[in-house]
PDB file of C-alpha atoms in Angstrom:
ATOM      1  CA  UNK A 723      46.323  97.175 168.538  1.00 45.00           C
ATOM      2  CA  UNK A 724      47.427  96.360 172.076  1.00 47.00           C
ATOM      3  CA  UNK A 725      50.327  93.872 172.498  1.00 42.00           C
ATOM      4  CA  UNK A 726      47.913  91.368 174.074  1.00 46.00           C
ATOM      5  CA  UNK A 727      45.516  91.631 171.143  1.00 48.00           C
ATOM      6  CA  UNK A 728      48.204  91.520 168.614  1.00 45.00           C
ATOM      7  CA  UNK A 729      49.805  88.377 170.163  1.00 41.00           C
ATOM      8  CA  UNK A 730      46.428  86.731 170.233  1.00 54.00           C
ATOM      9  CA  UNK A 731      45.604  87.680 166.699  1.00 49.00           C
ATOM     10  CA  UNK A 732      48.971  86.563 165.440  1.00 52.00           C
ATOM     11  CA  UNK A 733      48.702  83.189 167.175  1.00 52.00           C
ATOM     12  CA  UNK A 734      45.308  82.746 165.536  1.00 52.00           C
ATOM     13  CA  UNK A 735      46.421  83.886 162.108  1.00 49.00           C
ATOM     14  CA  UNK A 736      49.436  81.487 162.146  1.00 52.00           C
ATOM     15  CA  UNK A 737      47.444  78.581 163.493  1.00 53.00           C
ATOM     16  CA  UNK A 738      44.253  79.013 161.487  1.00 46.00           C
ATOM     17  CA  UNK A 739      43.912  76.650 158.564  1.00 42.00           C
ATOM     18  CA  UNK A 740      46.788  74.468 159.651  1.00 44.00           C
ATOM     19  CA  UNK A 741      44.847  71.319 158.685  1.00 43.00           C
ATOM     20  CA  UNK A 742      44.033  72.858 155.263  1.00 40.00           C
ATOM     21  CA  UNK A 743      47.700  73.716 154.716  1.00 41.00           C
ATOM     22  CA  UNK A 744      48.669  70.151 155.532  1.00 43.00           C
ATOM     23  CA  UNK A 745      46.057  68.828 153.114  1.00 39.00           C
ATOM     24  CA  UNK A 746      47.227  71.264 150.407  1.00 42.00           C
ATOM     25  CA  UNK A 747      50.824  70.081 150.969  1.00 45.00           C
ATOM     26  CA  UNK A 748      53.317  71.664 153.264  1.00 57.00           C
ATOM     27  CA  UNK A 749      56.285  73.512 151.732  1.00 69.00           C
ATOM     28  CA  UNK A 750      55.365  73.102 148.118  1.00 81.00           C
ATOM     29  CA  UNK A 751      57.492  75.243 145.841  1.00 82.00           C
ATOM     30  CA  UNK A 752      55.510  77.813 143.943  1.00 94.00           C
ATOM     31  CA  UNK A 753      52.762  77.788 146.539  1.00 97.00           C
ATOM     32  CA  UNK A 754      52.507  80.308 149.431  1.00 98.00           C
ATOM     33  CA  UNK A 755      49.979  80.854 152.206  1.00 98.00           C
ATOM     34  CA  UNK A 756      48.443  84.136 153.082  1.00 98.00           C
ATOM     35  CA  UNK A 757      46.516  84.234 156.382  1.00 98.00           C
ATOM     36  CA  UNK A 758      44.322  87.081 157.567  1.00 98.00           C
ATOM     37  CA  UNK A 759      42.645  87.607 161.026  1.00 98.00           C
ATOM     38  CA  UNK A 760      40.230  90.483 161.689  1.00 97.00           C
ATOM     39  CA  UNK A 761      39.321  91.544 165.241  1.00 95.00           C
ATOM     40  CA  UNK A 762      37.006  94.524 164.944  1.00 94.00           C
ATOM     41  CA  UNK A 763      38.939  97.218 163.087  1.00 95.00           C
ATOM     42  CA  UNK A 764      42.306  95.434 163.751  1.00 96.00           C
ATOM     43  CA  UNK A 765      43.718  93.202 161.073  1.00 97.00           C
ATOM     44  CA  UNK A 766      46.811  90.986 161.092  1.00 98.00           C
ATOM     45  CA  UNK A 767      48.124  89.476 157.836  1.00 98.00           C
ATOM     46  CA  UNK A 768      50.776  86.691 157.773  1.00 99.00           C
ATOM     47  CA  UNK A 769      52.612  85.599 154.543  1.00 99.00           C
ATOM     48  CA  UNK A 770      54.646  82.390 154.276  1.00 98.00           C
ATOM     49  CA  UNK A 771      56.376  81.056 151.254  1.00 98.00           C
ATOM     50  CA  UNK A 772      59.144  78.567 150.429  1.00 97.00           C
ATOM     51  CA  UNK A 773      62.321  80.607 150.010  1.00 97.00           C
ATOM     52  CA  UNK A 774      62.948  78.904 146.564  1.00 96.00           C
ATOM     53  CA  UNK A 775      59.833  80.682 145.265  1.00 96.00           C
ATOM     54  CA  UNK A 776      61.325  84.002 146.326  1.00 97.00           C
ATOM     55  CA  UNK A 777      65.013  83.829 145.451  1.00 97.00           C
ATOM     56  CA  UNK A 778      65.335  80.541 143.607  1.00 96.00           C
ATOM     57  CA  UNK A 779      67.151  78.443 146.253  1.00 96.00           C
ATOM     58  CA  UNK A 780      66.741  77.344 149.864  1.00 95.00           C
ATOM     59  CA  UNK A 781      70.196  76.251 150.843  1.00 95.00           C
ATOM     60  CA  UNK A 782      72.810  78.336 152.669  1.00 96.00           C
ATOM     61  CA  UNK A 783      73.969  81.051 150.271  1.00 96.00           C
ATOM     62  CA  UNK A 784      77.151  80.068 148.508  1.00 96.00           C
ATOM     63  CA  UNK A 785      78.255  83.267 146.884  1.00 97.00           C
ATOM     64  CA  UNK A 786      77.858  87.086 147.008  1.00 97.00           C
ATOM     65  CA  UNK A 787      75.042  86.925 144.419  1.00 98.00           C
ATOM     66  CA  UNK A 788      72.918  84.666 146.558  1.00 97.00           C
ATOM     67  CA  UNK A 789      73.623  86.654 149.694  1.00 97.00           C
ATOM     68  CA  UNK A 790      72.531  89.820 147.874  1.00 98.00           C
ATOM     69  CA  UNK A 791      69.382  88.088 146.693  1.00 98.00           C
ATOM     70  CA  UNK A 792      68.431  87.293 150.303  1.00 97.00           C
ATOM     71  CA  UNK A 793      69.069  90.836 151.471  1.00 97.00           C
ATOM     72  CA  UNK A 794      66.934  92.193 148.555  1.00 98.00           C
ATOM     73  CA  UNK A 795      64.199  89.761 149.478  1.00 97.00           C
ATOM     74  CA  UNK A 796      64.289  91.069 153.076  1.00 96.00           C
ATOM     75  CA  UNK A 797      64.000  94.687 151.869  1.00 96.00           C
ATOM     76  CA  UNK A 798      61.229  93.870 149.418  1.00 97.00           C
ATOM     77  CA  UNK A 799      59.094  91.931 151.894  1.00 97.00           C
ATOM     78  CA  UNK A 800      59.270  94.609 154.437  1.00 96.00           C
ATOM     79  CA  UNK A 801      56.950  96.717 152.352  1.00 96.00           C
ATOM     80  CA  UNK A 802      53.432  95.423 152.826  1.00 96.00           C
ATOM     81  CA  UNK A 803      52.232  96.558 149.340  1.00 96.00           C
ATOM     82  CA  UNK A 804      54.708  94.197 147.746  1.00 98.00           C
ATOM     83  CA  UNK A 805      52.854  91.309 149.312  1.00 98.00           C
ATOM     84  CA  UNK A 806      49.183  92.268 149.728  1.00 98.00           C
ATOM     85  CA  UNK A 807      46.849  95.094 148.854  1.00 98.00           C
ATOM     86  CA  UNK A 808      43.809  96.007 150.994  1.00 98.00           C
ATOM     87  CA  UNK A 809      41.137  98.693 150.363  1.00 97.00           C
ATOM     88  CA  UNK A 810      42.399 102.284 150.808  1.00 95.00           C
ATOM     89  CA  UNK A 811      40.380 102.679 154.041  1.00 93.00           C
ATOM     90  CA  UNK A 812      42.851 100.159 155.708  1.00 97.00           C
ATOM     91  CA  UNK A 813      45.878 101.764 157.045  1.00 96.00           C
ATOM     92  CA  UNK A 814      49.140  99.942 157.882  1.00 93.00           C
ATOM     93  CA  UNK A 815      50.827 100.684 161.198  1.00 85.00           C
ATOM     94  CA  UNK A 816      54.066 100.977 159.247  1.00 81.00           C
ATOM     95  CA  UNK A 817      55.669  98.054 161.038  1.00 82.00           C
ATOM     96  CA  UNK A 818      56.437  94.541 159.688  1.00 89.00           C
ATOM     97  CA  UNK A 819      57.947  91.415 161.153  1.00 96.00           C
ATOM     98  CA  UNK A 820      59.943  89.562 158.499  1.00 96.00           C
ATOM     99  CA  UNK A 821      61.979  86.406 158.780  1.00 95.00           C
ATOM    100  CA  UNK A 822      64.313  85.565 155.876  1.00 96.00           C
ATOM    101  CA  UNK A 823      66.536  82.500 156.441  1.00 94.00           C
ATOM    102  CA  UNK A 824      70.323  83.159 156.529  1.00 95.00           C
ATOM    103  CA  UNK A 825      69.943  86.926 156.721  1.00 90.00           C
ATOM    104  CA  UNK A 826      71.606  88.501 159.704  1.00 69.00           C
ATOM    105  CA  UNK A 827      73.791  85.490 160.502  1.00 45.00           C
ATOM    106  CA  UNK A 828      77.412  84.800 160.067  1.00 40.00           C
ATOM    107  CA  UNK A 829      77.477  82.941 156.726  1.00 39.00           C
ATOM    108  CA  UNK A 830      80.978  81.651 157.369  1.00 37.00           C
ATOM    109  CA  UNK A 831      79.632  79.863 160.439  1.00 39.00           C
ATOM    110  CA  UNK A 832      76.724  78.654 158.405  1.00 40.00           C
ATOM    111  CA  UNK A 833      79.050  77.149 155.896  1.00 40.00           C
ATOM    112  CA  UNK A 834      81.177  75.485 158.624  1.00 39.00           C
ATOM    113  CA  UNK A 835      78.147  73.974 160.176  1.00 37.00           C
ATOM    114  CA  UNK A 836      76.778  72.893 156.774  1.00 39.00           C
ATOM    115  CA  UNK A 837      80.113  71.334 155.875  1.00 41.00           C
ATOM    116  CA  UNK A 838      80.299  69.534 159.169  1.00 37.00           C
ATOM    117  CA  UNK A 839      76.790  68.207 158.724  1.00 39.00           C
ATOM    118  CA  UNK A 840      77.627  67.141 155.184  1.00 39.00           C
ATOM    119  CA  UNK A 841      80.750  65.286 156.343  1.00 42.00           C
ATOM    120  CA  UNK A 842      78.834  63.616 159.098  1.00 39.00           C
ATOM    121  CA  UNK A 843      76.033  62.572 156.672  1.00 44.00           C
ATOM    122  CA  UNK A 844      78.634  61.372 154.215  1.00 41.00           C
ATOM    123  CA  UNK A 845      80.261  59.177 156.841  1.00 39.00           C
ATOM    124  CA  UNK A 846      76.909  57.813 157.829  1.00 44.00           C
ATOM    125  CA  UNK A 847      76.079  56.978 154.247  1.00 41.00           C
ATOM    126  CA  UNK A 848      79.367  55.251 153.795  1.00 44.00           C
ATOM    127  CA  UNK A 849      78.855  53.268 156.930  1.00 40.00           C
ATOM    128  CA  UNK A 850      75.438  52.235 155.736  1.00 43.00           C
ATOM    129  CA  UNK A 851      76.952  50.995 152.449  1.00 44.00           C
ATOM    130  CA  UNK A 852      75.960  53.966 150.170  1.00 43.00           C
ATOM    131  CA  UNK A 853      78.579  55.170 147.646  1.00 47.00           C
ATOM    132  CA  UNK A 854      77.618  58.845 148.316  1.00 44.00           C
ATOM    133  CA  UNK A 855      77.602  59.839 144.575  1.00 48.00           C
ATOM    134  CA  UNK A 856      75.510  62.960 144.025  1.00 46.00           C
ATOM    135  CA  UNK A 857      75.300  63.593 147.808  1.00 44.00           C
ATOM    136  CA  UNK A 858      75.793  67.326 147.502  1.00 48.00           C
ATOM    137  CA  UNK A 859      72.870  67.613 145.041  1.00 47.00           C
ATOM    138  CA  UNK A 860      70.664  65.590 147.408  1.00 50.00           C
ATOM    139  CA  UNK A 861      71.607  67.886 150.303  1.00 48.00           C
ATOM    140  CA  UNK A 862      70.412  70.920 148.470  1.00 49.00           C
ATOM    141  CA  UNK A 863      67.278  69.120 147.363  1.00 52.00           C
ATOM    142  CA  UNK A 864      66.411  68.180 151.018  1.00 66.00           C
ATOM    143  CA  UNK A 865      66.901  71.717 152.493  1.00 76.00           C
ATOM    144  CA  UNK A 866      63.620  73.446 153.288  1.00 84.00           C
ATOM    145  CA  UNK A 867      63.506  77.098 154.358  1.00 95.00           C
ATOM    146  CA  UNK A 868      60.562  79.522 154.472  1.00 97.00           C
ATOM    147  CA  UNK A 869      60.278  83.251 154.256  1.00 97.00           C
ATOM    148  CA  UNK A 870      57.620  84.784 156.579  1.00 98.00           C
ATOM    149  CA  UNK A 871      56.292  88.278 156.967  1.00 98.00           C
ATOM    150  CA  UNK A 872      53.537  89.684 159.274  1.00 98.00           C
ATOM    151  CA  UNK A 873      51.712  93.064 158.798  1.00 98.00           C
ATOM    152  CA  UNK A 874      49.209  94.891 160.957  1.00 97.00           C
ATOM    153  CA  UNK A 875      46.417  97.159 159.678  1.00 97.00           C
ATOM    154  CA  UNK A 876      43.464  99.159 160.931  1.00 96.00           C
ATOM    155  CA  UNK A 877      40.357  98.972 158.843  1.00 96.00           C
ATOM    156  CA  UNK A 878      37.623 101.164 160.179  1.00 94.00           C
ATOM    157  CA  UNK A 879      35.290 100.405 157.273  1.00 91.00           C
ATOM    158  CA  UNK A 880      35.780  96.628 157.061  1.00 91.00           C
ATOM    159  CA  UNK A 881      37.588  94.760 154.348  1.00 95.00           C
ATOM    160  CA  UNK A 882      35.634  94.308 151.113  1.00 96.00           C
ATOM    161  CA  UNK A 883      38.567  92.557 149.288  1.00 98.00           C
ATOM    162  CA  UNK A 884      42.159  91.462 149.355  1.00 98.00           C
ATOM    163  CA  UNK A 885      44.638  91.300 146.476  1.00 99.00           C
ATOM    164  CA  UNK A 886      47.819  89.271 146.515  1.00 99.00           C
ATOM    165  CA  UNK A 887      50.441  91.554 145.008  1.00 99.00           C
ATOM    166  CA  UNK A 888      53.124  89.014 145.727  1.00 98.00           C
ATOM    167  CA  UNK A 889      52.439  87.458 142.346  1.00 98.00           C
ATOM    168  CA  UNK A 890      53.765  90.735 140.741  1.00 98.00           C
ATOM    169  CA  UNK A 891      56.687  90.911 143.090  1.00 98.00           C
ATOM    170  CA  UNK A 892      57.886  87.313 142.900  1.00 98.00           C
ATOM    171  CA  UNK A 893      57.565  85.478 139.570  1.00 95.00           C
ATOM    172  CA  UNK A 894      58.187  82.076 141.233  1.00 95.00           C
ATOM    173  CA  UNK A 895      54.808  82.041 142.870  1.00 98.00           C
ATOM    174  CA  UNK A 896      52.070  80.031 141.155  1.00 98.00           C
ATOM    175  CA  UNK A 897      49.356  79.845 143.800  1.00 98.00           C
ATOM    176  CA  UNK A 898      48.630  81.471 147.121  1.00 99.00           C
ATOM    177  CA  UNK A 899      46.232  79.869 149.539  1.00 98.00           C
ATOM    178  CA  UNK A 900      44.230  82.576 151.291  1.00 99.00           C
ATOM    179  CA  UNK A 901      42.888  81.673 154.740  1.00 98.00           C
ATOM    180  CA  UNK A 902      40.903  84.560 156.237  1.00 98.00           C
ATOM    181  CA  UNK A 903      38.903  84.551 159.455  1.00 97.00           C
ATOM    182  CA  UNK A 904      36.804  87.463 160.872  1.00 94.00           C
ATOM    183  CA  UNK A 905      34.164  87.931 163.524  1.00 85.00           C
ATOM    184  CA  UNK A 906      31.284  86.868 161.214  1.00 89.00           C
ATOM    185  CA  UNK A 907      32.950  85.174 158.254  1.00 94.00           C
ATOM    186  CA  UNK A 908      35.664  82.776 157.081  1.00 97.00           C
ATOM    187  CA  UNK A 909      37.189  82.646 153.564  1.00 97.00           C
ATOM    188  CA  UNK A 910      39.488  79.910 152.179  1.00 98.00           C
ATOM    189  CA  UNK A 911      40.425  80.455 148.587  1.00 98.00           C
ATOM    190  CA  UNK A 912      43.226  79.721 146.123  1.00 98.00           C
ATOM    191  CA  UNK A 913      44.565  82.793 144.389  1.00 99.00           C
ATOM    192  CA  UNK A 914      46.582  82.776 141.164  1.00 99.00           C
ATOM    193  CA  UNK A 915      48.430  85.299 139.020  1.00 98.00           C
ATOM    194  CA  UNK A 916      45.352  85.407 136.700  1.00 98.00           C
ATOM    195  CA  UNK A 917      43.016  85.794 139.710  1.00 98.00           C
ATOM    196  CA  UNK A 918      44.851  87.452 142.589  1.00 99.00           C
ATOM    197  CA  UNK A 919      41.869  89.081 144.290  1.00 98.00           C
ATOM    198  CA  UNK A 920      39.361  87.663 146.798  1.00 98.00           C
ATOM    199  CA  UNK A 921      36.094  89.138 147.937  1.00 98.00           C
ATOM    200  CA  UNK A 922      35.949  89.146 151.745  1.00 97.00           C
ATOM    201  CA  UNK A 923      32.149  89.241 152.212  1.00 92.00           C
ATOM    202  CA  UNK A 924      31.237  89.734 155.820  1.00 91.00           C
ATOM    203  CA  UNK A 925      34.557  91.258 156.952  1.00 94.00           C
TER     204      UNK A 925
END
């Protein structure tokens, strides 16, 4: 896949179904989105999930256990088979683009920034006449962070089906909204742990 084609396909796969995602509910814990675009034999797959559904939290990691969980999530998601399975005729190019919040950053700086933000918010609340009780819990509840991964494949014989293996990998996922678009077909389907496979007729 040329860079130009890859960029175009990625833009399409990320943008496709945006209205459907908004209708379904943006950033809903337990619910992920799997988008696929086919251009001839070239296929791009994009996976996006609330971080909470992957590691159990979305706030800045507060201890070594949480930092280790994020790094493990990064290693796990870099393997396409841990997220999605395509027919054997489809071959991965061996590359993946993965974004995991808080990984690869200075967590000390993150904490300082978060603390400064918390102090600022707390002062604002006091100025507004709020007592601030339970503010720390509210902060964590309001933090939203997503994990994202993009994979590229070459499928010379088309794509008869797709299976979301992410359910097996991450027990916090309850539903995955599949949004697939090809040259001659479009598929929008909700996958579940009990029904993780979708037929891609026309792909």
